[in-house]
């Protein structure tokens, strides 16, 4: 189990500009939908974007606090 | 031995135009995401294979290193790695999946 805030902080540590939205899919605090919007995704493939997020979450995923994460990535729309 | 896993995987990827490494089997998926992936491809009506790696940590390790992708399921289409439904849903939204499958199955 992990709190949404702790999970989001892992991502912000790797992607400081990221806008992170975490939804607890089952209410068990271990299956999450994670939406990450960051400039660092620009001209990166979908696979590489998700790899960046997985790298940011590698610790809580390896120690089991996160069982599964559905990752949605996006770039901020040009203002 | 690592080598035999590498050969085994290489053969599986070559033999199956749509290949899902997941938890459980096609008829008894044991993970929501593996089931979602099966349902995803069932829509397209093309033949696909599910290879159960649940409990086979050596093979899972190998696959994670091969693809630089830590989770299951792992999808290969025509020998290329495409992640999972996080990626495929996005590709489908952009209409990229159908042409990809058509190409994979028309190249006899």
Coordinates of N, CA and C in Angstrom, one line a residue:
Chain A
X1 N 0.9 -1.2 0.0 CA 0.0 0.0 0.0 C 0.9 1.2 0.0
X2 N 0.4 2.2 -0.6 CA 1.1 3.5 -0.7 C 0.1 4.6 -0.8
X3 N 0.4 5.8 -0.2 CA -0.6 6.9 -0.4 C -0.4 7.5 -1.8
X4 N -1.4 8.1 -2.2 CA -1.4 8.8 -3.6 C -0.3 9.8 -3.6
X5 N -0.2 10.5 -2.4 CA 0.8 11.7 -2.3 C 2.2 11.1 -2.4
X6 N 2.5 10.0 -1.7 CA 3.8 9.5 -1.8 C 4.2 9.0 -3.2
X7 N 3.2 8.4 -3.8 CA 3.4 7.9 -5.2 C 3.7 9.1 -6.1
X8 N 2.9 10.2 -6.0 CA 3.0 11.4 -6.8 C 4.4 12.0 -6.6
X9 N 4.9 12.0 -5.3 CA 6.2 12.6 -5.0 C 7.3 11.8 -5.7
X10 N 7.2 10.4 -5.8 CA 8.2 9.7 -6.5 C 8.3 10.2 -7.9
X11 N 7.2 10.4 -8.5 CA 7.2 10.9 -9.9 C 7.8 12.3 -10.1
X12 N 7.4 13.1 -9.1 CA 7.8 14.6 -9.2 C 9.3 14.6 -9.0
X13 N 9.9 13.6 -8.2 CA 11.3 13.6 -7.9 C 12.1 13.4 -9.3
X14 N 11.5 12.5 -10.1 CA 12.1 12.2 -11.4 C 11.7 13.2 -12.5
X15 N 10.5 13.7 -12.3 CA 10.0 14.7 -13.4 C 9.5 15.9 -12.6
X16 N 10.4 16.8 -12.2 CA 10.0 18.0 -11.4 C 8.9 18.8 -11.9
X17 N 8.7 18.9 -13.2 CA 7.7 19.8 -13.8 C 6.4 19.1 -13.9
X18 N 6.3 17.8 -13.5 CA 5.2 17.0 -13.9 C 3.9 17.4 -13.1
X19 N 2.8 17.3 -13.8 CA 1.5 17.5 -13.2 C 1.0 16.0 -13.0
X20 N 0.8 15.6 -11.8 CA 0.5 14.1 -11.5 C -0.9 14.0 -10.9
X21 N -1.7 13.1 -11.5 CA -3.0 12.8 -10.9 C -3.0 11.3 -10.7
X22 N -3.3 10.9 -9.4 CA -3.3 9.5 -9.0 C -4.7 9.1 -8.6
X23 N -5.2 8.1 -9.2 CA -6.5 7.5 -8.8 C -6.4 6.1 -8.3
X24 N -7.0 5.9 -7.1 CA -6.9 4.5 -6.6 C -8.0 3.7 -7.2
X25 N -7.6 2.7 -8.0 CA -8.5 2.0 -8.9 C -9.5 1.2 -8.1
X26 N -8.9 0.5 -7.0 CA -9.8 -0.5 -6.3 C -10.1 -0.1 -4.9
X27 N -9.4 1.0 -4.4 CA -9.7 1.4 -3.0 C -8.7 0.6 -2.1
X28 N -7.9 -0.2 -2.6 CA -7.0 -1.0 -1.8 C -5.6 -0.4 -1.7
X29 N -5.5 0.8 -2.3 CA -4.2 1.6 -2.3 C -3.0 0.8 -2.9
X30 N -3.3 -0.1 -3.9 CA -2.2 -0.8 -4.6 C -2.4 -0.9 -6.1
X31 N -3.6 -0.5 -6.5 CA -3.8 -0.5 -8.0 C -4.2 0.9 -8.4
X32 N -3.3 1.5 -9.2 CA -3.5 2.9 -9.4 C -3.6 3.3 -10.9
X33 N -4.3 4.3 -11.2 CA -4.3 4.9 -12.5 C -3.5 6.2 -12.3
X34 N -2.4 6.3 -13.0 CA -1.5 7.5 -12.8 C -1.4 8.3 -14.1
X35 N -1.8 9.5 -14.0 CA -1.8 10.4 -15.2 C -0.6 11.4 -15.0
X36 N 0.3 11.5 -15.9 CA 1.4 12.4 -15.8 C 1.5 13.3 -17.0
X37 N 1.6 14.6 -16.7 CA 1.7 15.5 -17.8 C 3.1 16.2 -17.6
X38 N 3.9 16.2 -18.6 CA 5.3 16.8 -18.4 C 5.9 17.2 -19.7
X39 N 6.6 18.3 -19.7 CA 7.3 18.7 -20.9 C 8.4 17.7 -21.3
X40 N 8.9 16.9 -20.4 CA 9.9 16.0 -20.7 C 9.4 14.8 -21.6
X41 N 8.1 14.8 -21.8 CA 7.6 13.7 -22.7 C 7.7 14.1 -24.2
X42 N 8.0 15.4 -24.4 CA 7.9 15.9 -25.8 C 8.9 15.1 -26.6
X43 N 8.5 14.8 -27.9 CA 9.1 13.9 -28.9 C 9.7 12.7 -28.3
X44 N 9.0 12.1 -27.2 CA 9.4 10.8 -26.8 C 8.3 9.8 -27.2
X45 N 8.6 8.6 -27.5 CA 7.6 7.6 -27.9 C 6.7 7.3 -26.7
X46 N 5.6 6.7 -26.9 CA 4.7 6.3 -25.8 C 5.4 5.4 -24.9
X47 N 6.1 4.4 -25.5 CA 6.9 3.4 -24.7 C 7.9 4.1 -23.8
X48 N 8.6 5.1 -24.3 CA 9.7 5.8 -23.5 C 9.0 6.7 -22.5
X49 N 7.9 7.2 -22.8 CA 7.2 8.0 -21.7 C 6.9 7.1 -20.5
X50 N 6.3 6.0 -20.8 CA 5.9 5.1 -19.7 C 7.1 4.6 -19.0
X51 N 8.2 4.4 -19.8 CA 9.5 3.9 -19.1 C 10.0 4.9 -18.1
X52 N 9.9 6.2 -18.5 CA 10.3 7.2 -17.5 C 9.5 7.1 -16.2
X53 N 8.2 6.9 -16.4 CA 7.3 6.9 -15.2 C 7.7 5.6 -14.4
X54 N 7.9 4.5 -15.1 CA 8.2 3.2 -14.4 C 9.5 3.4 -13.6
X55 N 10.5 4.1 -14.3 CA 11.8 4.3 -13.6 C 11.6 5.1 -12.3
X56 N 10.7 6.1 -12.4 CA 10.5 6.9 -11.2 C 9.8 6.1 -10.1
X57 N 9.0 5.1 -10.5 CA 8.3 4.3 -9.5 C 8.9 3.0 -9.2
X58 N 10.2 2.8 -9.7 CA 10.8 1.5 -9.6 C 10.8 1.0 -8.1
X59 N 11.2 1.9 -7.2 CA 11.3 1.5 -5.8 C 10.0 0.9 -5.2
X60 N 8.9 1.7 -5.2 CA 7.7 1.2 -4.7 C 7.1 0.0 -5.5
X61 N 7.5 -0.1 -6.7 CA 7.0 -1.3 -7.5 C 7.8 -2.5 -7.1
X62 N 9.1 -2.3 -6.9 CA 9.9 -3.5 -6.6 C 9.6 -4.0 -5.2
X63 N 9.3 -3.0 -4.2 CA 9.0 -3.5 -2.9 C 7.5 -3.9 -2.7
X64 N 6.8 -3.8 -3.7 CA 5.4 -4.3 -3.7 C 4.4 -3.3 -3.2
X65 N 4.8 -2.1 -2.8 CA 3.8 -1.2 -2.4 C 2.8 -0.8 -3.5
X66 N 3.3 -0.9 -4.8 CA 2.4 -0.7 -5.9 C 2.3 -2.1 -6.6
X67 N 1.1 -2.6 -6.7 CA 1.0 -3.9 -7.5 C 0.8 -3.6 -8.9
X68 N 0.0 -2.6 -9.3 CA -0.2 -2.4 -10.7 C -0.5 -0.9 -10.9
X69 N 0.0 -0.4 -12.0 CA -0.3 1.0 -12.3 C -0.6 1.1 -13.8
X70 N -1.7 1.8 -14.0 CA -2.1 2.1 -15.4 C -1.6 3.5 -15.6
X71 N -0.7 3.6 -16.6 CA 0.0 4.9 -16.8 C -0.5 5.6 -18.0
X72 N -0.9 6.8 -17.8 CA -1.4 7.7 -18.9 C -0.5 8.9 -19.0
X73 N 0.2 9.1 -20.1 CA 1.1 10.3 -20.1 C 0.6 11.3 -21.2
X74 N 1.0 12.5 -21.0 CA 0.7 13.6 -21.9 C 1.7 14.7 -21.8
X75 N 1.7 15.6 -22.8 CA 2.5 16.8 -22.8 C 1.5 17.9 -22.5
X76 N 2.0 18.9 -21.8 CA 1.1 20.1 -21.5 C 0.8 20.7 -22.8
X77 N -0.5 21.1 -23.0 CA -0.9 21.7 -24.3 C -0.2 23.1 -24.4
X78 N 0.3 23.4 -25.6 CA 1.1 24.6 -25.7 C 0.2 25.8 -25.3
X79 N 0.7 26.6 -24.3 CA -0.2 27.7 -23.9 C -0.1 28.9 -24.8
Chain B
X1 N 19.1 -22.3 -18.1 CA 20.2 -21.5 -18.5 C 19.7 -20.3 -19.2
X2 N 20.4 -19.2 -19.1 CA 19.8 -17.9 -19.7 C 19.7 -18.1 -21.2
X3 N 20.7 -18.8 -21.8 CA 20.7 -18.9 -23.2 C 19.4 -19.6 -23.7
X4 N 19.0 -20.6 -23.1 CA 17.9 -21.3 -23.6 C 16.6 -20.5 -23.5
X5 N 16.6 -19.6 -22.4 CA 15.4 -18.7 -22.3 C 15.4 -17.7 -23.5
X6 N 16.6 -17.2 -23.8 CA 16.7 -16.3 -24.9 C 16.2 -16.9 -26.2
X7 N 16.7 -18.2 -26.4 CA 16.2 -18.9 -27.7 C 14.7 -19.1 -27.6
X8 N 14.3 -19.5 -26.4 CA 12.9 -19.8 -26.3 C 12.0 -18.6 -26.6
X9 N 12.4 -17.5 -26.0 CA 11.7 -16.2 -26.2 C 11.7 -15.8 -27.7
X10 N 12.9 -15.9 -28.3 CA 13.1 -15.4 -29.7 C 12.2 -16.3 -30.6
X11 N 12.1 -17.6 -30.3 CA 11.3 -18.4 -31.1 C 9.8 -18.1 -30.9
X12 N 9.4 -17.9 -29.7 CA 8.0 -17.5 -29.4 C 7.6 -16.3 -30.1
X13 N 8.5 -15.3 -30.1 CA 8.2 -14.0 -30.7 C 8.1 -14.1 -32.2
X14 N 8.9 -15.0 -32.8 CA 8.9 -15.2 -34.2 C 7.7 -15.9 -34.6
X15 N 7.3 -16.9 -33.8 CA 6.2 -17.8 -34.2 C 4.8 -17.2 -34.1
X16 N 4.7 -16.2 -33.2 CA 3.4 -15.6 -33.0 C 3.3 -14.2 -33.4
X17 N 2.4 -13.9 -34.4 CA 2.3 -12.5 -34.9 C 1.8 -11.6 -33.8
X18 N 0.9 -12.1 -33.0 CA 0.5 -11.3 -31.8 C 0.8 -12.2 -30.6
X19 N 1.6 -11.7 -29.7 CA 2.1 -12.5 -28.6 C 1.9 -11.7 -27.3
X20 N 1.2 -12.3 -26.3 CA 1.1 -11.6 -25.0 C 1.8 -12.5 -23.9
X21 N 2.8 -12.0 -23.3 CA 3.4 -12.6 -22.1 C 2.6 -12.1 -20.9
X22 N 1.9 -12.9 -20.2 CA 1.1 -12.4 -19.1 C 1.0 -13.4 -17.9
X23 N 0.1 -13.1 -17.0 CA -0.1 -13.9 -15.9 C -1.4 -14.7 -16.1
X24 N -1.2 -16.0 -16.2 CA -2.4 -16.9 -16.5 C -2.4 -17.2 -18.0
X25 N -3.5 -17.9 -18.4 CA -3.6 -18.4 -19.8 C -4.7 -17.6 -20.5
X26 N -4.8 -17.9 -21.8 CA -5.9 -17.2 -22.6 C -7.3 -17.5 -22.0
X27 N -7.5 -18.8 -21.6 CA -8.8 -19.1 -21.0 C -8.9 -18.8 -19.6
X28 N -7.8 -18.7 -18.9 CA -7.8 -18.4 -17.4 C -6.8 -17.3 -17.1
X29 N -7.0 -16.1 -17.5 CA -6.1 -15.0 -17.1 C -6.1 -14.8 -15.6
X30 N -5.0 -14.6 -15.0 CA -5.0 -14.4 -13.6 C -4.6 -13.0 -13.2
X31 N -4.8 -12.1 -14.1 CA -4.5 -10.7 -13.7 C -5.4 -9.8 -14.6
X32 N -5.9 -8.8 -14.0 CA -6.9 -7.9 -14.8 C -6.3 -7.4 -16.0
X33 N -5.0 -7.0 -16.0 CA -4.4 -6.4 -17.1 C -4.2 -7.4 -18.2
X34 N -3.8 -8.7 -17.9 CA -3.7 -9.7 -18.9 C -5.0 -9.9 -19.6
X35 N -6.1 -9.9 -18.7 CA -7.4 -10.1 -19.3 C -7.8 -9.0 -20.2
X36 N -7.5 -7.8 -19.8 CA -7.8 -6.6 -20.7 C -7.1 -6.7 -22.0
X37 N -5.9 -7.2 -22.0 CA -5.1 -7.3 -23.2 C -5.7 -8.4 -24.1
X38 N -6.2 -9.5 -23.5 CA -6.8 -10.5 -24.3 C -8.1 -10.0 -24.9
X39 N -8.9 -9.2 -24.2 CA -10.1 -8.6 -24.7 C -9.8 -7.6 -25.8
X40 N -8.7 -6.9 -25.6 CA -8.3 -5.9 -26.6 C -8.1 -6.6 -28.0
X41 N -7.3 -7.7 -28.0 CA -7.0 -8.3 -29.3 C -8.2 -9.2 -29.8
X42 N -9.0 -9.7 -28.8 CA -10.2 -10.5 -29.3 C -11.1 -9.6 -30.2
X43 N -11.1 -8.3 -30.0 CA -11.9 -7.4 -30.8 C -11.5 -7.5 -32.3
X44 N -10.2 -7.7 -32.5 CA -9.7 -7.6 -33.9 C -9.8 -8.9 -34.7
X45 N -10.1 -10.0 -33.9 CA -10.4 -11.2 -34.6 C -9.2 -11.9 -35.2
X46 N -8.0 -11.4 -35.0 CA -6.8 -12.1 -35.5 C -6.3 -13.1 -34.5
X47 N -5.7 -14.1 -34.9 CA -5.2 -15.1 -33.9 C -4.1 -14.5 -33.0
X48 N -4.1 -14.8 -31.7 CA -3.1 -14.3 -30.8 C -2.8 -15.4 -29.8
X49 N -1.6 -15.3 -29.2 CA -1.1 -16.3 -28.3 C -0.9 -15.7 -26.9
X50 N -1.2 -16.4 -25.9 CA -0.9 -15.9 -24.5 C 0.1 -16.9 -23.9
X51 N 1.2 -16.4 -23.4 CA 2.2 -17.3 -22.8 C 2.2 -16.9 -21.3
X52 N 2.0 -17.9 -20.5 CA 1.9 -17.6 -19.0 C 3.3 -17.7 -18.4
X53 N 3.7 -16.5 -17.9 CA 5.0 -16.5 -17.2 C 4.9 -16.3 -15.7
X54 N 3.7 -16.4 -15.2 CA 3.4 -16.3 -13.8 C 4.2 -17.4 -13.1
X55 N 5.1 -17.1 -12.1 CA 5.8 -18.1 -11.4 C 7.1 -18.5 -12.1
X56 N 7.4 -17.9 -13.3 CA 8.6 -18.2 -14.0 C 9.5 -17.0 -13.9
X57 N 10.1 -16.7 -12.8 CA 10.8 -15.5 -12.5 C 12.0 -15.3 -13.4
X58 N 12.7 -16.4 -13.8 CA 13.8 -16.2 -14.6 C 13.4 -15.7 -16.0
X59 N 12.3 -16.2 -16.5 CA 11.9 -15.7 -17.8 C 11.4 -14.3 -17.7
X60 N 10.7 -14.0 -16.6 CA 10.1 -12.6 -16.4 C 11.3 -11.6 -16.4
X61 N 12.4 -12.0 -15.6 CA 13.5 -11.2 -15.5 C 14.1 -10.9 -16.9
X62 N 14.2 -12.0 -17.7 CA 14.8 -11.9 -19.0 C 14.0 -10.9 -19.9
X63 N 12.7 -11.2 -19.8 CA 11.8 -10.3 -20.6 C 11.9 -8.9 -20.2
X64 N 11.9 -8.6 -18.9 CA 12.0 -7.2 -18.4 C 13.3 -6.5 -18.9
X65 N 14.4 -7.3 -18.9 CA 15.6 -6.7 -19.4 C 15.6 -6.5 -20.9
X66 N 15.0 -7.5 -21.6 CA 15.0 -7.4 -23.0 C 14.2 -6.2 -23.5
X67 N 13.1 -5.9 -22.8 CA 12.2 -4.8 -23.3 C 12.4 -3.5 -22.5
X68 N 13.2 -3.6 -21.4 CA 13.3 -2.4 -20.5 C 11.9 -1.9 -20.1
X69 N 11.2 -2.9 -19.7 CA 9.8 -2.7 -19.3 C 9.5 -3.6 -18.1
X70 N 9.2 -3.1 -16.9 CA 9.2 -3.9 -15.7 C 7.9 -4.7 -15.5
X71 N 6.9 -4.4 -16.2 CA 5.6 -5.0 -15.8 C 5.1 -6.1 -16.8
X72 N 4.1 -6.8 -16.4 CA 3.4 -7.7 -17.3 C 2.0 -7.1 -17.4
X73 N 1.2 -7.3 -18.5 CA 1.6 -8.1 -19.6 C 2.6 -7.4 -20.5
X74 N 3.2 -8.1 -21.4 CA 4.1 -7.6 -22.4 C 3.6 -8.1 -23.8
X75 N 3.4 -7.1 -24.7 CA 2.8 -7.5 -26.0 C 3.9 -7.3 -27.1
X76 N 4.0 -8.3 -28.0 CA 4.8 -8.3 -29.2 C 3.9 -8.4 -30.4
X77 N 4.0 -7.5 -31.3 CA 3.3 -7.7 -32.6 C 4.3 -7.8 -33.7
X78 N 4.2 -8.9 -34.4 CA 5.1 -9.1 -35.6 C 6.6 -8.9 -35.2
X79 N 6.9 -9.3 -34.0 CA 8.3 -9.3 -33.5 C 8.7 -8.0 -32.8
X80 N 7.8 -7.0 -32.8 CA 8.2 -5.7 -32.2 C 7.4 -5.6 -30.8
X81 N 8.1 -5.0 -29.9 CA 7.5 -4.9 -28.5 C 6.6 -3.6 -28.5
X82 N 5.4 -3.7 -27.9 CA 4.5 -2.6 -27.8 C 4.0 -2.3 -26.4
X83 N 4.6 -2.9 -25.4 CA 4.2 -2.5 -24.0 C 2.9 -3.3 -23.7
X84 N 1.9 -2.5 -23.3 CA 0.7 -3.2 -22.8 C -0.5 -2.3 -23.3
X85 N -1.7 -2.5 -22.7 CA -2.8 -1.7 -23.2 C -2.7 -0.2 -22.9
X86 N -1.9 0.2 -22.0 CA -1.6 1.6 -21.8 C -1.2 2.2 -23.1
X87 N -0.3 1.5 -23.8 CA 0.2 2.0 -25.1 C -0.8 1.7 -26.2
X88 N -1.3 0.4 -26.2 CA -2.2 0.0 -27.3 C -3.5 0.8 -27.4
X89 N -4.0 1.1 -26.2 CA -5.3 1.9 -26.2 C -5.0 3.3 -26.8
X90 N -3.9 3.9 -26.5 CA -3.5 5.2 -27.1 C -3.3 5.0 -28.6
X91 N -2.7 4.0 -29.0 CA -2.4 3.8 -30.5 C -3.8 3.5 -31.2
X92 N -4.7 2.8 -30.4 CA -6.0 2.5 -31.1 C -6.8 3.8 -31.2
X93 N -6.6 4.7 -30.2 CA -7.3 6.0 -30.3 C -6.9 6.8 -31.5
X94 N -5.6 6.6 -31.9 CA -5.1 7.3 -33.1 C -5.2 6.4 -34.4
X95 N -5.9 5.3 -34.3 CA -6.2 4.5 -35.4 C -5.0 3.7 -36.0
X96 N -4.0 3.5 -35.1 CA -2.7 2.9 -35.5 C -2.7 1.4 -35.4
X97 N -3.7 0.8 -34.7 CA -3.6 -0.7 -34.4 C -4.1 -1.5 -35.6
X98 N -5.2 -1.1 -36.2 CA -5.7 -1.9 -37.3 C -4.7 -2.1 -38.4
X99 N -4.2 -0.9 -38.9 CA -3.2 -1.1 -40.0 C -2.0 -1.9 -39.6
X100 N -1.6 -1.8 -38.4 CA -0.5 -2.6 -37.9 C -0.8 -4.0 -38.0
X101 N -1.9 -4.4 -37.5 CA -2.3 -5.9 -37.5 C -2.5 -6.3 -39.0
X102 N -3.2 -5.5 -39.8 CA -3.4 -5.9 -41.2 C -2.0 -6.2 -41.9
X103 N -1.1 -5.3 -41.6 CA 0.2 -5.4 -42.2 C 0.9 -6.7 -41.7
X104 N 0.8 -7.0 -40.4 CA 1.4 -8.1 -39.8 C 0.9 -9.4 -40.4
X105 N -0.4 -9.4 -40.7 CA -1.0 -10.7 -41.2 C -1.1 -10.8 -42.7
X106 N -0.9 -9.6 -43.4 CA -0.9 -9.8 -44.8 C 0.5 -10.2 -45.4
X107 N 1.5 -9.9 -44.5 CA 2.9 -10.3 -45.0 C 3.1 -11.8 -44.9
X108 N 2.6 -12.5 -45.9 CA 2.7 -13.9 -45.8 C 4.2 -14.3 -46.3

